[in-house]
CSV table of C-alpha atoms in Angstrom, one decimal:
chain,number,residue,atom,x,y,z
A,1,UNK,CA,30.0,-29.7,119.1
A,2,UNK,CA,33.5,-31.3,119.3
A,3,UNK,CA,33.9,-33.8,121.7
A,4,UNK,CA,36.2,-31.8,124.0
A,5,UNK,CA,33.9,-28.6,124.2
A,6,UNK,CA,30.8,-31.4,124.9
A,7,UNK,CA,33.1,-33.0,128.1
A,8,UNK,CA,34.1,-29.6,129.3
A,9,UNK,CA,29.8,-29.2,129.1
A,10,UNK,CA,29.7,-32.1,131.0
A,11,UNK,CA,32.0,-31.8,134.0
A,12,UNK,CA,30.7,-27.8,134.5
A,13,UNK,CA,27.1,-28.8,134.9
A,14,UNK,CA,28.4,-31.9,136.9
A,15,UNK,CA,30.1,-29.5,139.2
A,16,UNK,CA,27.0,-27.3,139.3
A,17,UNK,CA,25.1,-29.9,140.4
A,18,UNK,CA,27.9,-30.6,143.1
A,19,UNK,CA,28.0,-27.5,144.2
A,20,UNK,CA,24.1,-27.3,144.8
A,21,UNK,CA,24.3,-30.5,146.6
A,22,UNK,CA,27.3,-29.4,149.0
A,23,UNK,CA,25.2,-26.4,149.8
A,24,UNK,CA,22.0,-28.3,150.8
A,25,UNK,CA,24.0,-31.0,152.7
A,26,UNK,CA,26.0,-28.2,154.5
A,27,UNK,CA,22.0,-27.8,156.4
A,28,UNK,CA,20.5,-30.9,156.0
A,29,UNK,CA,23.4,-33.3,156.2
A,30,UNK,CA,23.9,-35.7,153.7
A,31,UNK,CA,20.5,-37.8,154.3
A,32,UNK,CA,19.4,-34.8,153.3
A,33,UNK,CA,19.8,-35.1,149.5
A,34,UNK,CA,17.5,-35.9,147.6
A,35,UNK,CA,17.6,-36.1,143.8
A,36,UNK,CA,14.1,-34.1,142.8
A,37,UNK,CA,14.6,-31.1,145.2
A,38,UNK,CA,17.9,-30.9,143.9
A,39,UNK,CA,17.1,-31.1,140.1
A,40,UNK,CA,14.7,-28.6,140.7
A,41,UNK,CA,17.4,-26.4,142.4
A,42,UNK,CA,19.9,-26.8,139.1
A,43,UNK,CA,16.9,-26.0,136.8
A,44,UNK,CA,17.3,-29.9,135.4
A,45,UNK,CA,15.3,-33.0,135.6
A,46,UNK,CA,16.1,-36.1,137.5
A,47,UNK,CA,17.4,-37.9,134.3
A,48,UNK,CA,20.0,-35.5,134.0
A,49,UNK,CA,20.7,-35.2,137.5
A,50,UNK,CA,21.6,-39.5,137.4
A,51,UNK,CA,23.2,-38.7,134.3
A,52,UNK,CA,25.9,-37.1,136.4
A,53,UNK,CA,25.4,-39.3,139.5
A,54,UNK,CA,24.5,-42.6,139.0
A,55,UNK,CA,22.8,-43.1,142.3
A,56,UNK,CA,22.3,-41.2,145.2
A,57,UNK,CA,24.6,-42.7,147.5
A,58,UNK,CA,27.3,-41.9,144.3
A,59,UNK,CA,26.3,-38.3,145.0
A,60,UNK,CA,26.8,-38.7,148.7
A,61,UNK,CA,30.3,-39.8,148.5
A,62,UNK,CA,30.7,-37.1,145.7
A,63,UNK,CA,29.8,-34.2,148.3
A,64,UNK,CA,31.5,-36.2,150.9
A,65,UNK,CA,34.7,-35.7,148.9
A,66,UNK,CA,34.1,-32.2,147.8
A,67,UNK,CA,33.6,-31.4,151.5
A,68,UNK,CA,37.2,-32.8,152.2
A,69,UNK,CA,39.0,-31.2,150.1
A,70,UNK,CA,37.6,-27.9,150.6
A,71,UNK,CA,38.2,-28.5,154.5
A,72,UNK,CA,42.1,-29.3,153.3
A,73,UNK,CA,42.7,-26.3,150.9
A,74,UNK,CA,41.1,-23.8,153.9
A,75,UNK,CA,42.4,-25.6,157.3
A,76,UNK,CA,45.9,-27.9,155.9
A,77,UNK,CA,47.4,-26.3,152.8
A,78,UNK,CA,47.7,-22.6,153.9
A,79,UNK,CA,49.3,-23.8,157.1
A,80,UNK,CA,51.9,-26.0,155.2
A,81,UNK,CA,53.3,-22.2,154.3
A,82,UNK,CA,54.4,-22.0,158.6
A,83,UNK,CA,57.5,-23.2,159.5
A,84,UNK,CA,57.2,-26.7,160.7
A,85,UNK,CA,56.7,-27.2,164.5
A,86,UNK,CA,54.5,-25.2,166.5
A,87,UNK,CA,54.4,-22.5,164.1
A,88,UNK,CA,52.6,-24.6,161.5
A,89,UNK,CA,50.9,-27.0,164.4
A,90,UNK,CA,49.1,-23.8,165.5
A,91,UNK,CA,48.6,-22.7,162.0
A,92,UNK,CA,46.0,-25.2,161.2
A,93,UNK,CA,44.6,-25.3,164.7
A,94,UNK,CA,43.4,-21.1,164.3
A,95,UNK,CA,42.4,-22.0,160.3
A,96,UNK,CA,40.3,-25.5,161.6
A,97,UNK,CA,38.6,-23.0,164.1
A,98,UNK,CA,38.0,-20.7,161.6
A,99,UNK,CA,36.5,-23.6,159.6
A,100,UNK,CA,33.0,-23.0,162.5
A,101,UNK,CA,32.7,-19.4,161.2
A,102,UNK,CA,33.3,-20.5,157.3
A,103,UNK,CA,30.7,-23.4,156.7
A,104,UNK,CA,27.7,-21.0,156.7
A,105,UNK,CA,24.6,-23.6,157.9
A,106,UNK,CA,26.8,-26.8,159.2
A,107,UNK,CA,30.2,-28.4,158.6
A,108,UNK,CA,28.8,-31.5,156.3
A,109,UNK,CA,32.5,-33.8,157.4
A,110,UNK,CA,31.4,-33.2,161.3
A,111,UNK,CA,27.5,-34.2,160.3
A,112,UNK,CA,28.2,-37.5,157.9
A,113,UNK,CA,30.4,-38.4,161.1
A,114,UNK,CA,26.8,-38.6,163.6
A,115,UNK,CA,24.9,-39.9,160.1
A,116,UNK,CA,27.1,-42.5,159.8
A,117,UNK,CA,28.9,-43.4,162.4
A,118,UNK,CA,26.4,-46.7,162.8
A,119,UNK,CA,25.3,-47.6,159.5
A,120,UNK,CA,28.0,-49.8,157.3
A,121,UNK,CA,28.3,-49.2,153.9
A,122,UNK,CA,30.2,-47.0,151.7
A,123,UNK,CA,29.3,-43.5,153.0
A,124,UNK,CA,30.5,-44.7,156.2
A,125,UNK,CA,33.8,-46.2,154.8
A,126,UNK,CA,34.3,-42.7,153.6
A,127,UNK,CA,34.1,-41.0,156.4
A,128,UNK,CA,35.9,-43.8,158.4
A,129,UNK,CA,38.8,-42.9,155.7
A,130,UNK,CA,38.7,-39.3,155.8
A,131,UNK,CA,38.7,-39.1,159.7
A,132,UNK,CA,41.7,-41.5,160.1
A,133,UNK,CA,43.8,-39.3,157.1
A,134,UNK,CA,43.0,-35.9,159.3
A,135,UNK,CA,44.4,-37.6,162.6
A,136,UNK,CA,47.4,-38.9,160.7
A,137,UNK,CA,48.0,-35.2,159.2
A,138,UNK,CA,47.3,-33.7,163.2
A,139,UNK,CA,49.7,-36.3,164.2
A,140,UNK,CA,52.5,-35.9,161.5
A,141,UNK,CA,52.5,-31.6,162.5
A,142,UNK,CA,52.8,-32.8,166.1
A,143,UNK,CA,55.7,-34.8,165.4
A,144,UNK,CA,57.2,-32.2,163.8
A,145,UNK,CA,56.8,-30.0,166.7
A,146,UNK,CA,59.2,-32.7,168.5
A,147,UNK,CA,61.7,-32.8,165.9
A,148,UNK,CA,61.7,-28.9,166.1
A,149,UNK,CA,62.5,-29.7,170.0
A,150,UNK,CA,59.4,-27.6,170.9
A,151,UNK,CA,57.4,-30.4,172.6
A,152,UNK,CA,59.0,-33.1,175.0
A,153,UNK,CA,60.6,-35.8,172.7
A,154,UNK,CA,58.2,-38.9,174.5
A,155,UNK,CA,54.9,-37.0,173.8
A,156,UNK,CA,52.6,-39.2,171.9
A,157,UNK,CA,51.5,-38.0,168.9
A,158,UNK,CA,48.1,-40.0,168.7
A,159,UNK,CA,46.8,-38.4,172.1
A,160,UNK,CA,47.9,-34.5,171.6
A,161,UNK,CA,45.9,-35.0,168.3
A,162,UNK,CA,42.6,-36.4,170.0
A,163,UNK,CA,42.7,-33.5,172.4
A,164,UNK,CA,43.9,-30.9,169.7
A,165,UNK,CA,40.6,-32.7,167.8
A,166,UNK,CA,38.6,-32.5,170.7
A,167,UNK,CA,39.4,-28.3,171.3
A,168,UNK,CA,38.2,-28.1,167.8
A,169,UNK,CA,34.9,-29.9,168.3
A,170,UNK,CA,33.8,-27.7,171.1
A,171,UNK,CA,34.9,-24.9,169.3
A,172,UNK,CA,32.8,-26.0,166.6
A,173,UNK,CA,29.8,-26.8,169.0
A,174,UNK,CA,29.7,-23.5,170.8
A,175,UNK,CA,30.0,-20.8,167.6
A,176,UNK,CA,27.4,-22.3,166.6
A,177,UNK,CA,25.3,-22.1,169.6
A,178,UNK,CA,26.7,-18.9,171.8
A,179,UNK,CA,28.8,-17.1,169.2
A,180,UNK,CA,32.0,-17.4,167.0
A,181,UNK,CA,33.9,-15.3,168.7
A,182,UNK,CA,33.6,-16.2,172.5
A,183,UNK,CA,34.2,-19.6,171.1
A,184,UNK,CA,37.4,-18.7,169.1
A,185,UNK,CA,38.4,-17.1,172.4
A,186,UNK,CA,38.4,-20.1,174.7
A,187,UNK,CA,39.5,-22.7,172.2
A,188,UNK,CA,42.9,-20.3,171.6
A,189,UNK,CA,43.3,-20.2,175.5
A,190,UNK,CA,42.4,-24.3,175.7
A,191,UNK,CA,45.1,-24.7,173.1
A,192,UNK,CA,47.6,-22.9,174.7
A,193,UNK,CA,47.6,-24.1,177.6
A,194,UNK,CA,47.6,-27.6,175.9
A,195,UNK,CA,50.8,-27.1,174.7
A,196,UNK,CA,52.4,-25.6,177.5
A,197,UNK,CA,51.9,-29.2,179.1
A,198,UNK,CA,53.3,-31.2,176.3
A,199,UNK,CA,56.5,-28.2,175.7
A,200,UNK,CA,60.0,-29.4,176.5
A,201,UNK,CA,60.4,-26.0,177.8
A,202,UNK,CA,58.2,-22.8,178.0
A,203,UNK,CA,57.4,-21.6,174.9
A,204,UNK,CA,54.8,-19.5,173.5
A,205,UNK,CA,52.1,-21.4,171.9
């Protein structure tokens, strides 16, 4: 076996064993991993497993990552295709909506956030990191909604992204509980209305 066909080997079964791991932490959270269940899961022992991963908090953050950037390639990078301004502001808004009826079993970026919100270390660095780049991105589309001169040039950016972020946490909490699409429904209508009291004039958000 050449050494390129045995590194390709590798990073496969690597992402195998990531993708396993995602799928368990999407339920159980990421204090739910735990290196035997999920050997067993990927048909491998727990050797192999740490031959991957060298510990399980390495396999945390690995999921913790994997569940970022799938959360960015479904909520951020299609709406980067909208005009900027309101147009693209509300395109991520309706995708990170979306994002309650697309993670099947738990969103594992909202859950590492109540796991670790109180426990310093690495995992909670992460998230700490993570959290602060997705408020900076909410933040940079509003502010291009008031360069567009679709929302009044003094509204701060940090504080129509906590509220923006707080539509999608309730939005999050009630498909979950009462339905996806009553939900959907009144976080569209919440949003709206948002916007109208940030616009410079009326405008449809």
């Amino acid at each position: 076996m050449s050494s390129l066909t045995a590194t390709n080997k590798g990073a496969a079964t690597r992402e195998a064993i990531l993708e396993q791991a995602y799928s368990i932490a999407c339920s159980a959270g990421l204090e739910g991993l735990s290196i035997g269940p999920l050997a067993a899961a990927v048909g491998m022992s727990k050797s192999g497993v740490f031959a991957h991963f060298g510990s399980r908090e390495d396999l945390q953050l690995a999921v913790l990552d994997k569940a970022s950037e799938r959360f960015i390639a479904y909520v951020l990078l299609p709406a980067l295709k909208c005009p900027r301004g309101l147009a693209r502001l509300r395109g991520i808004v309706e995708a990170w909506f979306d994002w309650s009826r697309h993670t099947d079993g738990g969103c594992v970026l909202l859950a590492a956030v109540n796991e670790y919100d109180d426990r310093p270390g690495s995992l909670r660095d992460s998230v700490v990191d993570q959290q602060k780049r997705w408020h900076q991105e909410l933040g940079r589309a509003v502010q291009l909604a008031i360069d567009t001169g679709e929302l009044e040039p003094d509204t701060d950016t940090a504080q129509l992204a906590f509220e923006i972020y707080g539509l999608a946490l309730v939005v999050h909490h009630d498909a979950g509980l009462f339905g996806f699409d009553a939900a959907l429904v009144r976080g569209l209508r919440a949003y709206e209305r948002l916007i109208r009291s940030y616009a410079a004039e009326p405008v449809r958000a």
